[in-house]
Structure formats: structure tokens, C-alpha cells
Amino acid sequence: MLLQGPIVIVADRPAPELAAVLRARCGMPLVETDWAKAGETLVTSAPAAVVINEPATAARRGEIAAIELALVTMREPYLPVLTRVAAEAGPGIAGALPIAANSSPERVAARLSSARRVRTLHATIARRSATLDAEGGDPPEMSTGDPLEDAVAIVTGRGRGYPDLATAVGERMRLIGALSVETAARHLNSRGLDGIFIGDGFGPPTIDAFLTALGEDARFRDLPVALVSAVPVSVDCDALPNFERFDDTPAEVVQWMLPLVRLHAYEAQLQRQLAAIEARGMLDPQTGLFTMGAFQRDLGLAVADSLKSKLAMSLASFSFSETIDGRTARDAARQFARLVRSVDFACQASTDSILLALPNTTLRGAHAIARRIACDLKRAMLATNVADAQSDPGVTLAALKPTDTVASLLARVSESSRVAAE
């Protein structure tokens, strides 16, 4: 798998400033080509990244088709493709990451560097997956769905444009609404997010403080951030490579930001995949929890150890509405993975239930842990506007008995008392 290669710059006019910045910041060879030869150049150069340095227009349909045809065979590993976009049009290259036509070369280089990290991550997964397979392991399969189906974005604002912005975002991805940046910041620290949309209603100091906090935290620097407000920004946003500000309709803003949000969701998908490979297939890359087989094996060991050492152990089953959809179930499981203690382990038993093993935990202690997790899950589902969140996650508990086996303990979680989130 070829990871290294040149950066191809596509433009009819020379771009010496961009070329100089890319050489300095990316440390890679450059190949410059015009639109007419772009498709052929991509095939012969096997690039590691592509920058379309002029906005694609309807008049370039033939050149665009040639570029897209060349790129079809270059998706393993992920190939970053950036395209400058005029204010009135979306990206003309399918799958390309947009950047404003008037963005500085430094902004182009920063966004490209951010996307190249996804390429490196993808290549790392392929290499480690092959190693695991050669060692007789069972590498988890990559997800083939659209990453946007799992994307979650925050929409914050308190002005008249907030409802329209929230509606436009909610039509394309799952959203968390926040009427203040303080609320948005709390969600940032407790959820896996793929984008931030900042609407009107905040003053310059509030916006500056929020953007500064995002840029200073490595966890959030690569998040796509859209500022849909006329408020002037005085803070330096160079630390946020995927920051853009807009004076467009909410629908146009969302359409423009979709490729960036999709890439961030794809990166999160790759990170779960890598964690599953490093766990030698014990983790489910869709949820971050144990696979059912790994859970049953560890549960058997935990039960045997608890019985031998005469230590307490509990098992909990969290159930959701039978009408819950797969997307909501995955989101709940991923949030669950953030909530469990490091000594506990869990798996998604079905689309509407999660099993949690609690070694060295009495039934009383399990009650307290289960209530906390159920409450946090409910808040998370309410925050993402899930219809089924109005009903509390159901919890059943069972404490290990001296006569128990794994099968009898699993059977009894449906017979023990139910604990509701309070």
C-alpha cells in the first residue's frame, strides 16, 4: 500500500505561494498540472494528496469527470482531495474537502495536514489488520456505510436564525442543541462530536473565548466549525484548520460543511477500528464495547475467579424501547463505552440491550452504578433529540450466587428487580 507520494496541485495559473507553503509545511514533493492534464497526471503520479487550487465550474465538466475517474482507484488508503470553492457553489469534485476560494496558502496547508492524518490512520489500520491476520487472528471488518449516518454535531445559538440552522443540520445528521456556549462546552467534554455550528445571538467576546478554547484543546482542533454569524472575530483561528465562517442560508452552510463533517465521522470510525484491532478483535468497532463472544469469555473467567475468591460480582442488563433504530442503538452503546469503569466490561447483546459485568461489586453498589449510567444515557439521548429518550432505559440486575454458572447468571438478569433512571 503506497502511502508516500507527491502533492498534486491542479490549476491553470501557477501558484508559487501555495507551492512554497506546502513544501515547507508538508515536506513532500509537488507536482503541478493544469486542468486539461489533471486526470492523466493523477494516474501517473500516484499522489498522496490533491489540491484543486481553482474553483470547479460547470464549464469544466469534462476535466472534473476525468479527475473523478482517476480518483476512483486511489481510495486505499484514504486520499485527501481539497478544492477551492466559490461562495455561491459547493465542491465540484465528488468527495473533495472544500476550502474557501480566498483562503490563504497557510489555511490550505493546515486543512490538508489535518486530512493527511486520516490517511495515515487508514494506512496504519490496513497494516495492523494484515499483521493480525498473518498471526492467525480475526481482524474486524471495516464498516461500509456512510460515516455521515453516525455523525453528531452541536448547533449553538440564541438568535432568530437558530431554529432554521438547527432544522437544516438535523435534516442531514444527528444534532445536539445548545442555547449557550457553556452548554455546548459541556457536551464537547462528554460526547463524541463531528462538527460545531455556531449561530447568531452571541457577542464577540463569547465567540472569541469559545474558539480560543477549541484551538487550545488538541481533542477539538480538527473539528469542523461553522460560524454562521456577522459577529467579528478577533481571535487567531489558525489552530482550527476546519473553521469557516458564512453569510449564507442554513441549507447552503450545511451542504458546504458536509464533506468536513463526514471526514471527521470517518476518522472516528477508523479510531474505533484501530482499537478493535489492537484488542485483537475483542472489541466491536461499531460500538467500542466487547464483542458478544469476548464478553462471554471474560464473563466466564470473572465468574470463576469470583466464586473461587468468594468475591462479590453483579451483572446488569440495560434495555431500550423496542422501536429504537440501529443508529440510536449504536450511539447509545458508544456513549455507554464512555461511562463504564475501567474494571468493568460490557457488550451490546442486541439492538435494544447492553450487558454490563461488574466484578467485585455488590448488588447495592451495582444499583448505584446502574442508576448513574442510566441517567447519563437518558440525558445523552435527550440531547440528541431521540424520540425514544422520553422513556427511561430499563435496568435489570443480578448478583452472583455460589451456585451460579455463566448461563444461570445471564438468565437471571431478566428476573431481577428493575432499576429506573431517576
Coordinates of N, CA and C in Angstrom, one line a residue, residues 204-205 207-209 211-212 231-237 245:
P204 N -19.1 39.2 20.4 CA -17.7 38.9 20.1 C -16.9 38.3 21.2
P205 N -17.0 38.8 22.4 CA -16.1 38.1 23.5 C -16.5 36.6 23.7
I207 N -17.8 34.5 21.4 CA -17.3 33.8 20.3 C -15.8 33.6 20.4
D208 N -15.1 34.7 20.7 CA -13.7 34.6 20.8 C -13.2 33.6 21.8
A209 N -13.9 33.6 23.0 CA -13.5 32.7 24.1 C -13.8 31.3 23.7
L211 N -13.9 29.9 20.6 CA -13.0 29.5 19.5 C -11.6 29.3 20.1
T212 N -11.2 30.2 21.0 CA -9.9 30.0 21.7 C -9.8 28.7 22.5
V231 N -20.9 38.4 13.5 CA -20.1 38.9 14.6 C -18.6 38.9 14.2
P232 N -17.9 40.0 14.4 CA -16.5 40.0 14.1 C -15.7 39.1 15.0
V233 N -14.7 38.4 14.5 CA -13.8 37.5 15.3 C -12.4 38.1 15.3
S234 N -11.9 38.3 16.5 CA -10.6 38.9 16.6 C -9.5 37.9 17.0
V235 N -10.0 36.7 17.4 CA -9.1 35.6 17.8 C -8.4 35.0 16.6
D236 N -7.2 34.5 16.7 CA -6.5 33.9 15.6 C -7.0 32.4 15.5
C237 N -7.6 32.1 14.3 CA -8.2 30.8 14.1 C -7.3 29.8 13.4
R245 N -16.3 30.6 8.3 CA -17.4 31.5 8.6 C -18.3 31.8 7.4

